[in-house]
Every structure is written in C-alpha cells, then in structure tokens.
PDB file of C-alpha atoms in Angstrom:
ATOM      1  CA  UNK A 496       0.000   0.000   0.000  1.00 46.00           C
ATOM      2  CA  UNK A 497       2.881   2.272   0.959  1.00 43.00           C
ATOM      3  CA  UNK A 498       3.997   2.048  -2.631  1.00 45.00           C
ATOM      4  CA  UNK A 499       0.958   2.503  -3.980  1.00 52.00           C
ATOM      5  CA  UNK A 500       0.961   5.737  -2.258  1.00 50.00           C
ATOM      6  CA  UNK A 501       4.518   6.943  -3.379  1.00 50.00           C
ATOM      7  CA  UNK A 502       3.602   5.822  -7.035  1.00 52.00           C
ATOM      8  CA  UNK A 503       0.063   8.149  -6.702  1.00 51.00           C
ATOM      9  CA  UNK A 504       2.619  11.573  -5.015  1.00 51.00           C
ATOM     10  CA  UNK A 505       4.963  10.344  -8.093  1.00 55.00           C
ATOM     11  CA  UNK A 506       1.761  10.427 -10.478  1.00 50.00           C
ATOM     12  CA  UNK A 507       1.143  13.728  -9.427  1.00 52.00           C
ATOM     13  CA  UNK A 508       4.444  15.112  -9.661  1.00 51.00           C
ATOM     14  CA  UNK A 509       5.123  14.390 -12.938  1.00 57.00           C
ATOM     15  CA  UNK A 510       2.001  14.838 -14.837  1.00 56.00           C
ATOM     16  CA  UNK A 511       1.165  18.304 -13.256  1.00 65.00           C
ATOM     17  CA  UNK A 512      -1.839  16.749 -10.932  1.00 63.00           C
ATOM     18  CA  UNK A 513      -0.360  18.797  -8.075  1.00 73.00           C
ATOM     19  CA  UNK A 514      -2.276  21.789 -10.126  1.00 76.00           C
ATOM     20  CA  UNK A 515      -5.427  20.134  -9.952  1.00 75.00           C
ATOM     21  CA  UNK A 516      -6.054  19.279  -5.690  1.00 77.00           C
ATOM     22  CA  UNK A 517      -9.686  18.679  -6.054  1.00 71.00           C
ATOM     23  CA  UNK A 518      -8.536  15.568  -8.526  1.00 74.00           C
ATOM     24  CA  UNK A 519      -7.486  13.715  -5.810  1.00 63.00           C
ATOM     25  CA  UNK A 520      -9.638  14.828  -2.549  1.00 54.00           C
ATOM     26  CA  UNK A 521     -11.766  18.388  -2.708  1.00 49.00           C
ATOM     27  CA  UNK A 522     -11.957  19.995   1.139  1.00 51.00           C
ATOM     28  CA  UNK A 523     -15.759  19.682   0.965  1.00 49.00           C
ATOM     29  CA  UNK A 524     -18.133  16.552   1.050  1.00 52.00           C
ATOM     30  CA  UNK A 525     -19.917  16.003  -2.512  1.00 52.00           C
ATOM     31  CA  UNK A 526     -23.203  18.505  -1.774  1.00 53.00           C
ATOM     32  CA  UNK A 527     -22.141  20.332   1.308  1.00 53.00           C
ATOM     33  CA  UNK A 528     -23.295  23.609   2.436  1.00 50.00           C
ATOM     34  CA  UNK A 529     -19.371  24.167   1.946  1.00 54.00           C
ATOM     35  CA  UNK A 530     -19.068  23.372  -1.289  1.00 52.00           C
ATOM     36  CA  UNK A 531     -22.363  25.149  -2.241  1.00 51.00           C
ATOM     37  CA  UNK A 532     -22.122  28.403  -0.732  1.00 44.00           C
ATOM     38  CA  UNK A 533     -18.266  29.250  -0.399  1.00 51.00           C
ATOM     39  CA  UNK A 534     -17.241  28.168  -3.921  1.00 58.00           C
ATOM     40  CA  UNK A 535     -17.805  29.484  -7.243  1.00 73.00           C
ATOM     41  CA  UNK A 536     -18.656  26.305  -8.952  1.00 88.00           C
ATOM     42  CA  UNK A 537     -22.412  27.684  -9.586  1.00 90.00           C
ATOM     43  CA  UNK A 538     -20.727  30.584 -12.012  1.00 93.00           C
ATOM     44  CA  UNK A 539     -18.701  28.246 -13.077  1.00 95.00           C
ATOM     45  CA  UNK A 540     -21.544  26.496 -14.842  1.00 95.00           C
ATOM     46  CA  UNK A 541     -23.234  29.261 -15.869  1.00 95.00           C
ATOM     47  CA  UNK A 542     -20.119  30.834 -17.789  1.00 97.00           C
ATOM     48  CA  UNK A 543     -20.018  27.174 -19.205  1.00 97.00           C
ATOM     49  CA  UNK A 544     -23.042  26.560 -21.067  1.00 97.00           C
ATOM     50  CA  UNK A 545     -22.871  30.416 -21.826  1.00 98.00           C
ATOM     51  CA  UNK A 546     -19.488  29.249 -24.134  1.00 98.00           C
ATOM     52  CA  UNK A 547     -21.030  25.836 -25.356  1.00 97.00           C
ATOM     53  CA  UNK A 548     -24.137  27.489 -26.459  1.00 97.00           C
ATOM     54  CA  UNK A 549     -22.606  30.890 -27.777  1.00 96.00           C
ATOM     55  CA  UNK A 550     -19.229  30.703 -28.673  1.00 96.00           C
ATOM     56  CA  UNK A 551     -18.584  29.611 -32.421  1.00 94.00           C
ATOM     57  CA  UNK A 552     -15.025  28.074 -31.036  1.00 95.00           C
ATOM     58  CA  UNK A 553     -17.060  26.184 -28.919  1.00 96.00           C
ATOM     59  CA  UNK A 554     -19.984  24.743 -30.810  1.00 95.00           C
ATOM     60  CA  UNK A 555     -17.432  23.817 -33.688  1.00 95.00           C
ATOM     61  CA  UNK A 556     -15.520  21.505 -31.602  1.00 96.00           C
ATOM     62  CA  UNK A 557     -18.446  20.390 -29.972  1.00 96.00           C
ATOM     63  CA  UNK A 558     -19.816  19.330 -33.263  1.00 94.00           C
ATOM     64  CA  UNK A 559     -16.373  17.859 -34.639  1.00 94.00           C
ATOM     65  CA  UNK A 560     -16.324  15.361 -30.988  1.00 94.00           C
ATOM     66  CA  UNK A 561     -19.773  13.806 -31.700  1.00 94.00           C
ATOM     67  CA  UNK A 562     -18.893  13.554 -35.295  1.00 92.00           C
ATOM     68  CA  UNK A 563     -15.575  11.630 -34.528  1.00 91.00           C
ATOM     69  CA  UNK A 564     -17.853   9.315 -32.227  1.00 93.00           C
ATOM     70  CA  UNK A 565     -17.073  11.383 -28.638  1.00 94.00           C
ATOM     71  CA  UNK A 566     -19.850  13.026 -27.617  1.00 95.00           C
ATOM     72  CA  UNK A 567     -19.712  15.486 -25.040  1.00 96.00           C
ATOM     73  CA  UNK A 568     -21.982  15.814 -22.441  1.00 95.00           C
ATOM     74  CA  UNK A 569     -21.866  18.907 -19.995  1.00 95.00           C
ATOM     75  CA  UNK A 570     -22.455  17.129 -16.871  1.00 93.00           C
ATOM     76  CA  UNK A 571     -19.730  14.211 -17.069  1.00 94.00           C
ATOM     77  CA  UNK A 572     -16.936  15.639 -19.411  1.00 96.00           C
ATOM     78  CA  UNK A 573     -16.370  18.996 -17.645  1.00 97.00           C
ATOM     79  CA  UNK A 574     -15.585  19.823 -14.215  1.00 96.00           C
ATOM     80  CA  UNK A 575     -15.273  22.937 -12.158  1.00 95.00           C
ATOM     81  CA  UNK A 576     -12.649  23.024 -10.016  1.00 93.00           C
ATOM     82  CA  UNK A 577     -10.584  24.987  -7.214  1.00 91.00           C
ATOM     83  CA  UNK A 578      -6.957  25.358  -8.811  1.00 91.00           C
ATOM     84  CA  UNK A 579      -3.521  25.774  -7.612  1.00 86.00           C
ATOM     85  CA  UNK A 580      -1.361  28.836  -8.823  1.00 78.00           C
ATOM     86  CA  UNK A 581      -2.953  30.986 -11.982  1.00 81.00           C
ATOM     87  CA  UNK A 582      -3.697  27.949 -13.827  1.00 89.00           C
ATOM     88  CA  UNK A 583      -7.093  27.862 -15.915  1.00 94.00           C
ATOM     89  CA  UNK A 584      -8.123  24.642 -16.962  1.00 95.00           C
ATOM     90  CA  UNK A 585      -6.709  21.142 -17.730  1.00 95.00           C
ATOM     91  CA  UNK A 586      -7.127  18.016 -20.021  1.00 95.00           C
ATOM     92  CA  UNK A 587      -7.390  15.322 -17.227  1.00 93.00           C
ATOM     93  CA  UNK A 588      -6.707  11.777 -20.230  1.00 91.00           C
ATOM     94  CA  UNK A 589      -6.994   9.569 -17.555  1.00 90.00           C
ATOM     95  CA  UNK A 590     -10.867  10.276 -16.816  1.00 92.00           C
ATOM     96  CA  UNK A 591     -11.525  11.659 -20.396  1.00 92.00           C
ATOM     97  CA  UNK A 592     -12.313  15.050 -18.612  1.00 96.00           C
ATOM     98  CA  UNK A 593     -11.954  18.995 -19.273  1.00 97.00           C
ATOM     99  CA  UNK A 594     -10.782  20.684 -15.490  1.00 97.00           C
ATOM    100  CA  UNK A 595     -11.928  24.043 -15.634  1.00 97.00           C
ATOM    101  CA  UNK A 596     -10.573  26.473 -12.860  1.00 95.00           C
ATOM    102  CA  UNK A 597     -13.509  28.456 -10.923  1.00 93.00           C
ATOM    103  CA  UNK A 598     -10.901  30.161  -8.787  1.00 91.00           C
ATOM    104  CA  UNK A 599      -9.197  31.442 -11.571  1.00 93.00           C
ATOM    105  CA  UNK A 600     -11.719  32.248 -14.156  1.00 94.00           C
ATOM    106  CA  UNK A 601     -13.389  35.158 -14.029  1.00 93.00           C
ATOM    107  CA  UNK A 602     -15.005  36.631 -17.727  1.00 93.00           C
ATOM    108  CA  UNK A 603     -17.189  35.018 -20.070  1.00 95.00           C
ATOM    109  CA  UNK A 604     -14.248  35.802 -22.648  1.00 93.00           C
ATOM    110  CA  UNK A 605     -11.597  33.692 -20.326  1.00 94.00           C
ATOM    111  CA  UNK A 606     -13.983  31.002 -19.938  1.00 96.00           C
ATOM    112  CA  UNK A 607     -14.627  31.043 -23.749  1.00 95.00           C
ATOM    113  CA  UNK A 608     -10.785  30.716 -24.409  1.00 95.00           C
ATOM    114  CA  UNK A 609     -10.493  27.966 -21.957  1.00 96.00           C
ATOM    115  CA  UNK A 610     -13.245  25.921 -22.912  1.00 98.00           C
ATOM    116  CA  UNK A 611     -12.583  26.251 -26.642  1.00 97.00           C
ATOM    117  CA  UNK A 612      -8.523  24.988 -25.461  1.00 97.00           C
ATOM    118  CA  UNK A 613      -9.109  22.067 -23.581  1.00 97.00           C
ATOM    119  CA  UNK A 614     -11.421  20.854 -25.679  1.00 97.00           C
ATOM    120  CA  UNK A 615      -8.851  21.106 -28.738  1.00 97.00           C
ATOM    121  CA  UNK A 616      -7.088  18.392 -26.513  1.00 96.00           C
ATOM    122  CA  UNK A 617     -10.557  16.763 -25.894  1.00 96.00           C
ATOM    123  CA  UNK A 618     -10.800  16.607 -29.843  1.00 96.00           C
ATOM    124  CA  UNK A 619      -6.744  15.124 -30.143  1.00 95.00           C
ATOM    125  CA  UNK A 620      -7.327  12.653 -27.545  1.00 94.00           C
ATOM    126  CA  UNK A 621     -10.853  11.256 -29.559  1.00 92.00           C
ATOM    127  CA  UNK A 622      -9.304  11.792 -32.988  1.00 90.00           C
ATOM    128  CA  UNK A 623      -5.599  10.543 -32.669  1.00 81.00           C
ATOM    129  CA  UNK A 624      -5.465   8.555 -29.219  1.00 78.00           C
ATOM    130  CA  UNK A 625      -2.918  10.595 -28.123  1.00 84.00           C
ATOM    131  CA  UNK A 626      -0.147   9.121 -25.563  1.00 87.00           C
ATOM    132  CA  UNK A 627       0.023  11.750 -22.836  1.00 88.00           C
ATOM    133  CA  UNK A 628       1.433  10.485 -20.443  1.00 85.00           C
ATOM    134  CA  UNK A 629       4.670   8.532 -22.555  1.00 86.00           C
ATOM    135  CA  UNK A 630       5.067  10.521 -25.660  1.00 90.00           C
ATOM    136  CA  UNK A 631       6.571  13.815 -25.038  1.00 93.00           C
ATOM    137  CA  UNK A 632       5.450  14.861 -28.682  1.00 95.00           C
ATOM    138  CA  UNK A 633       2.507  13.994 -28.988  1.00 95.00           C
ATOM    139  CA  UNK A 634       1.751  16.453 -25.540  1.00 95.00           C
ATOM    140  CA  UNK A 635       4.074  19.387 -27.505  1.00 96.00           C
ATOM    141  CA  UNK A 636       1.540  18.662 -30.693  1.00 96.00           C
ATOM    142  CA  UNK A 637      -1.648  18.597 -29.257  1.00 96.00           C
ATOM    143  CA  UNK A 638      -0.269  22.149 -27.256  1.00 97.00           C
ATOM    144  CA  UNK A 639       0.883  23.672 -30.202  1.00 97.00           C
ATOM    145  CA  UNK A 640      -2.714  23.025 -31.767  1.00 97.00           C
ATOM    146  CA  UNK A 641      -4.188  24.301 -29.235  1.00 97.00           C
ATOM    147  CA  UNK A 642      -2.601  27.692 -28.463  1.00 96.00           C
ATOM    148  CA  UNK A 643      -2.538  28.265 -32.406  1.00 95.00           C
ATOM    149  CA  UNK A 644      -6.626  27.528 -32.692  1.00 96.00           C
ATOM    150  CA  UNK A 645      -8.353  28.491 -29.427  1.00 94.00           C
ATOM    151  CA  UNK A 646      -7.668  32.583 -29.784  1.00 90.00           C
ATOM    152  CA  UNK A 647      -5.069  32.288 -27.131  1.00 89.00           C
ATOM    153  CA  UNK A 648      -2.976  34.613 -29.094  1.00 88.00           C
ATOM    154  CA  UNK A 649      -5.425  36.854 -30.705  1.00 83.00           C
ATOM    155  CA  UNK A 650      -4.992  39.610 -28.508  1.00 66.00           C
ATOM    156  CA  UNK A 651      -1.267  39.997 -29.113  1.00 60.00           C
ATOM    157  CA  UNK A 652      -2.236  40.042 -32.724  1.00 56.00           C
ATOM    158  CA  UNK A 653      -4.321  42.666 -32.403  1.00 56.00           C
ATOM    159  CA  UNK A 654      -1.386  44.743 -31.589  1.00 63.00           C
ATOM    160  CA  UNK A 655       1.093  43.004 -33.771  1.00 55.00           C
ATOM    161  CA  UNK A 656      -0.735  44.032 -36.612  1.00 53.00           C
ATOM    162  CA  UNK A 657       0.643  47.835 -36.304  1.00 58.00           C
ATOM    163  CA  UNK A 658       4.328  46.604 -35.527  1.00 53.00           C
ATOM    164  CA  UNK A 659       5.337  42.899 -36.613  1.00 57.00           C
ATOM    165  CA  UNK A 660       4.609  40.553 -39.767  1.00 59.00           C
ATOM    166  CA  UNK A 661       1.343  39.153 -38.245  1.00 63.00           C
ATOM    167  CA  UNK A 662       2.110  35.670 -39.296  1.00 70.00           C
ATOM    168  CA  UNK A 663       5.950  36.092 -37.589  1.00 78.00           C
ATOM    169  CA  UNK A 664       4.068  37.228 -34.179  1.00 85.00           C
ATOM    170  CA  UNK A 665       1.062  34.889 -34.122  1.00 87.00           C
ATOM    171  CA  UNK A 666       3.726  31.512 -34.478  1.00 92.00           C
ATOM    172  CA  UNK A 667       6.048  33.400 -31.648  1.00 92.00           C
ATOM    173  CA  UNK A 668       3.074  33.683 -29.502  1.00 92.00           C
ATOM    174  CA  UNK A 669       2.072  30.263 -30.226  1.00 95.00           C
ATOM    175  CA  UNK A 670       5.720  28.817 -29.275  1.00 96.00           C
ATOM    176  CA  UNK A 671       5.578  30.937 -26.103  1.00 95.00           C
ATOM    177  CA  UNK A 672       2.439  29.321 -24.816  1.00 94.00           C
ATOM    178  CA  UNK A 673       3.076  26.059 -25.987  1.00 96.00           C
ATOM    179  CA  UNK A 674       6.381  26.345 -23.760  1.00 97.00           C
ATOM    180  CA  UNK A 675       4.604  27.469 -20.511  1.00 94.00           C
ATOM    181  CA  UNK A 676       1.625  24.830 -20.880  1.00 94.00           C
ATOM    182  CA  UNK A 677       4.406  22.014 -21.135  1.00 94.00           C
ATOM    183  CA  UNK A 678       6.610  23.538 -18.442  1.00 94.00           C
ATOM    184  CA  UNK A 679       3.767  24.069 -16.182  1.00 90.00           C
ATOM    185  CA  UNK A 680       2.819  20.520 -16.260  1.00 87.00           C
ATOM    186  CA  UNK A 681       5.838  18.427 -17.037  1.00 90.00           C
ATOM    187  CA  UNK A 682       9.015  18.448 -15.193  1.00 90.00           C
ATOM    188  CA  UNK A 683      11.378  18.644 -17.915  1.00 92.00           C
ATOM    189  CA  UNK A 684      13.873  21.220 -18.680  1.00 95.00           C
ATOM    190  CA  UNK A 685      13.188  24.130 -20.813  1.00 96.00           C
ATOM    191  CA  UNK A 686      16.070  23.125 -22.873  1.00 97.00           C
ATOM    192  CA  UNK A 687      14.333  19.678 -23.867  1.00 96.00           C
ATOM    193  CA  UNK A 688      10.785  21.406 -23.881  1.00 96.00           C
ATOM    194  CA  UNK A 689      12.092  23.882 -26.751  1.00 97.00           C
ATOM    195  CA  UNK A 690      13.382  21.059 -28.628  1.00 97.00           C
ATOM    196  CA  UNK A 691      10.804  18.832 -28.536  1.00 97.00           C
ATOM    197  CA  UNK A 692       8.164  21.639 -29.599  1.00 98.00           C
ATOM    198  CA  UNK A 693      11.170  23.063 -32.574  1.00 97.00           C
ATOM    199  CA  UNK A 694      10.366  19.471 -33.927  1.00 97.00           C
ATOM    200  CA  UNK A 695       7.082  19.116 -34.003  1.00 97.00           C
ATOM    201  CA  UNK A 696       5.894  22.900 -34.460  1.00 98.00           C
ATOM    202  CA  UNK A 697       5.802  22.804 -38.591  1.00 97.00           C
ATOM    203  CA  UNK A 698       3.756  19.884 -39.042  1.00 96.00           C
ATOM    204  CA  UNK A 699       1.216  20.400 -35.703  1.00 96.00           C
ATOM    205  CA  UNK A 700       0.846  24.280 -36.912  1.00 96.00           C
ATOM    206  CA  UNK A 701       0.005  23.875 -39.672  1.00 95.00           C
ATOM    207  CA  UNK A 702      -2.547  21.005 -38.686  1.00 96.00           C
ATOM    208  CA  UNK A 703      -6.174  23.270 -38.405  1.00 95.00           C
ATOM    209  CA  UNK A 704      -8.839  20.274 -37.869  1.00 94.00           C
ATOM    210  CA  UNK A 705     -11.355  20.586 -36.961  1.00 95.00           C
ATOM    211  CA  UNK A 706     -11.202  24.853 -38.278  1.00 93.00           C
ATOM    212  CA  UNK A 707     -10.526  24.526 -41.601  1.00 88.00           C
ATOM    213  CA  UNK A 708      -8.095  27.556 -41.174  1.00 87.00           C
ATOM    214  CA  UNK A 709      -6.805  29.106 -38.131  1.00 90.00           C
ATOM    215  CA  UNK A 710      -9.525  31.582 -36.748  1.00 89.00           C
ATOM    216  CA  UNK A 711      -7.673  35.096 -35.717  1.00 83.00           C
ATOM    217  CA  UNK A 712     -10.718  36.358 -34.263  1.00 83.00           C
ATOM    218  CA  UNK A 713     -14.356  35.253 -33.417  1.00 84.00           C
ATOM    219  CA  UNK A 714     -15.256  36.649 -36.983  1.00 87.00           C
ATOM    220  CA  UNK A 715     -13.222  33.858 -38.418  1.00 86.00           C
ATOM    221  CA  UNK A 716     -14.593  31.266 -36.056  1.00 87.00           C
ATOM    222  CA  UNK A 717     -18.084  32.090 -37.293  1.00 88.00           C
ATOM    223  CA  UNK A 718     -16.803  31.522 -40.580  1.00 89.00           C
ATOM    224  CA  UNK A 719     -15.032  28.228 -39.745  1.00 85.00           C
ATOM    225  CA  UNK A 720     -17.929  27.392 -37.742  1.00 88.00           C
ATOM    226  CA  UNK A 721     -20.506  27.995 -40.793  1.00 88.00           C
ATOM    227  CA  UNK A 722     -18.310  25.744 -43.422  1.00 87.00           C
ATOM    228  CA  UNK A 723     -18.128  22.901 -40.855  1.00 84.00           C
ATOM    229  CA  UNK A 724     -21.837  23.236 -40.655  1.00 84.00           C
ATOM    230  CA  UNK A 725     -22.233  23.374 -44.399  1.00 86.00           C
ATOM    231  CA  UNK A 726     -19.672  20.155 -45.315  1.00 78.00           C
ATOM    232  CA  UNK A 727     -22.152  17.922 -46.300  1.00 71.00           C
ATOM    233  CA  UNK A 728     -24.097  20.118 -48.282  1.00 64.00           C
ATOM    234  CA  UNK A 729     -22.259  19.675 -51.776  1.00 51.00           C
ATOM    235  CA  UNK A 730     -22.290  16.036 -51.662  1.00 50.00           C
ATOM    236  CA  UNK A 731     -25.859  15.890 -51.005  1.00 50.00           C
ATOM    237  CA  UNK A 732     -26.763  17.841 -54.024  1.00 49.00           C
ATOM    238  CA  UNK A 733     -24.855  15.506 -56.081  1.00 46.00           C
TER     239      UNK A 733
END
C-alpha cells in the first residue's frame, strides 16, 4: 500500500496533478453547504453553457467530438474546479475530462478561451489517441494546436498588426504558450521542452482540424464554424 501511495505523489508530480487538488480529494463533502455556498462552482456552470451554447469556437468543436464518435456531455466531461497557482483549466486523459478552474476564471471571454482549449485536446485525444502520459510529442503537438486555434494569441495580434509581420508574431506567440503549458505541467527542462516543440511545431501548426483555417478572431470562427456546418451540403446535391 505504501507504494501505492509513493507511485500516486509520483503520479502527481510528474504529470502536473499537483495543479489540480480537487482531482485527488476536494476539502468539501460532494453537496455540502461548503461546497455550495463558499465556492464558485455555480458561475462556473453558468459561464459554461454560456461558451457551449454561444461561442462559435465552442460549438465547432463540440460538433467535430460527436462527429468523430465522442460526444460530449456537460455534466460528465467537464468539471469545475478549485486550482492551484494561476492555472485555468486542464485536459485530465486519464478520466476523459476537461478541469476548468472556478478560482481562476473570471469573464465570459476567459472562460470562452479555456473551454474552446481544452477541448482542442478533448478533440486530439478522440481523434488521434494521443499518448500523454509517454510521448513527449505527442503532448508538444496537441499544445501547439491548441494555443494556435483556441484565440489564445489573438490579442497579441491585435497589436502586432501595427508593428510585426502578423504571421511572424502569431507563431512566436504560439511557441511561447506552448512552452509554458508544457513547463507548467511536465518536469522537464526548458532546454528539452524547446526542442521537442522546434520538432514538431511545422507539421502540428500547420494542422487546423477541426477549423478549416486558423480563426484570428471570433469573426473567423463564425466563418469556420458555418463551413463545418455546411460540409455535407455539396455532396448531397450531387
């Protein structure tokens, strides 16, 4: 049993559980007054279904999951969560399930951008069975994708649209956050991390499924969104 224990602190250590507490125990009882009252789990939920119902990000991967056979179903594929540090969410492959932080989100717009990343990861893990856990490249991939696609770096494109190539900026950015997710939940050096994403970054880049394209802005997504919606179309009126 005592090994089972180390081997479960070793788990956690390694794979960044030690960000997610409430994974392995939560300080409140399933239903208490303590959970209920003193958390923020209820806007949590709200701000939830407010991004699967509204946000084109959203309701594009949603659509792409039950096409590729994995449904997902508000209740048992998302949880809200109290986080450690200024983490916002997290890909939990071991239960299937999208960690969303309630102690750390805030906005409808954060919420949006976190929902519409972890289920990016949601859509690798259906689509290409990723190996999280064993295959350092296959986590840099599915990270690249994700900061590239969710609008992580949309903001800093905004600006670098008066001062740097846009293209130049938006793959920096996307490096940059790649880094920090894998960093934040690996322990690896930076060194290693950087190399491991340098050779993977061309091919996962430039890998857009389910978009179609990468979508800049929500204007895009709507686009993206409206052609995923419309793919049948031409082959029906053949």
């Amino acid at each position: 049993a005592a090994q089972t224990a180390a081997e479960s602190k070793q788990k956690e250590a390694d794979f960044g559980y030690g960000l997610y507490p409430e994974r392995s125990s939560s300080k409140f009882k399933q239903g208490s007054i303590g959970e209920s009252l003193f958390t923020f789990k209820h806007k949590c939920h709200i701000m939830l279904q407010v991004a699967m119902d509204t946000s084109p990000y959203a309701k594009l991967l949603l659509g792409a999951m039950k096409s590729s056979g994995c449904t997902v179903y508000k209740d048992r594929h998302f949880s809200c969560e109290d986080c450690d540090g200024t983490v916002s969410g997290g890909f939990d492959a071991a239960t299937s399930q999208i960690v969303l932080c309630q102690n750390n989100i805030h906005q409808q717009a954060h919420m949006n951008r976190v929902v519409t990343h972890e289920l990016i990861h949601a859509f690798d893990h259906c689509r290409a069975r990723v190996d999280w856990f064993s295959n350092f490249r296959h986590l840099a991939c599915s990270e690249i994708r994700a900061a590239n696609l969710s609008g992580d770096c949309s903001f800093v494109n905004e600006i670098s649209r008066f001062n740097f190539g846009l293209k130049e900026h938006h793959q920096a950015c996307v490096r940059g956050r790649a880094l920090r997710s894998i960093l934040a939940v690996r322990k690896v050096s930076r060194e290693e991390a950087e190399q491991v994403v340098d050779e993977v970054f061309d091919s996962c880049f430039h890998d857009h499924a389910p978009f179609g394209r990468i979508p800049h802005n929500k204007k895009d997504a709507k686009f993206a969104y409206r052609d995923y919606e419309n793919r049948d179309r031409y082959y029906a009126n053949l």
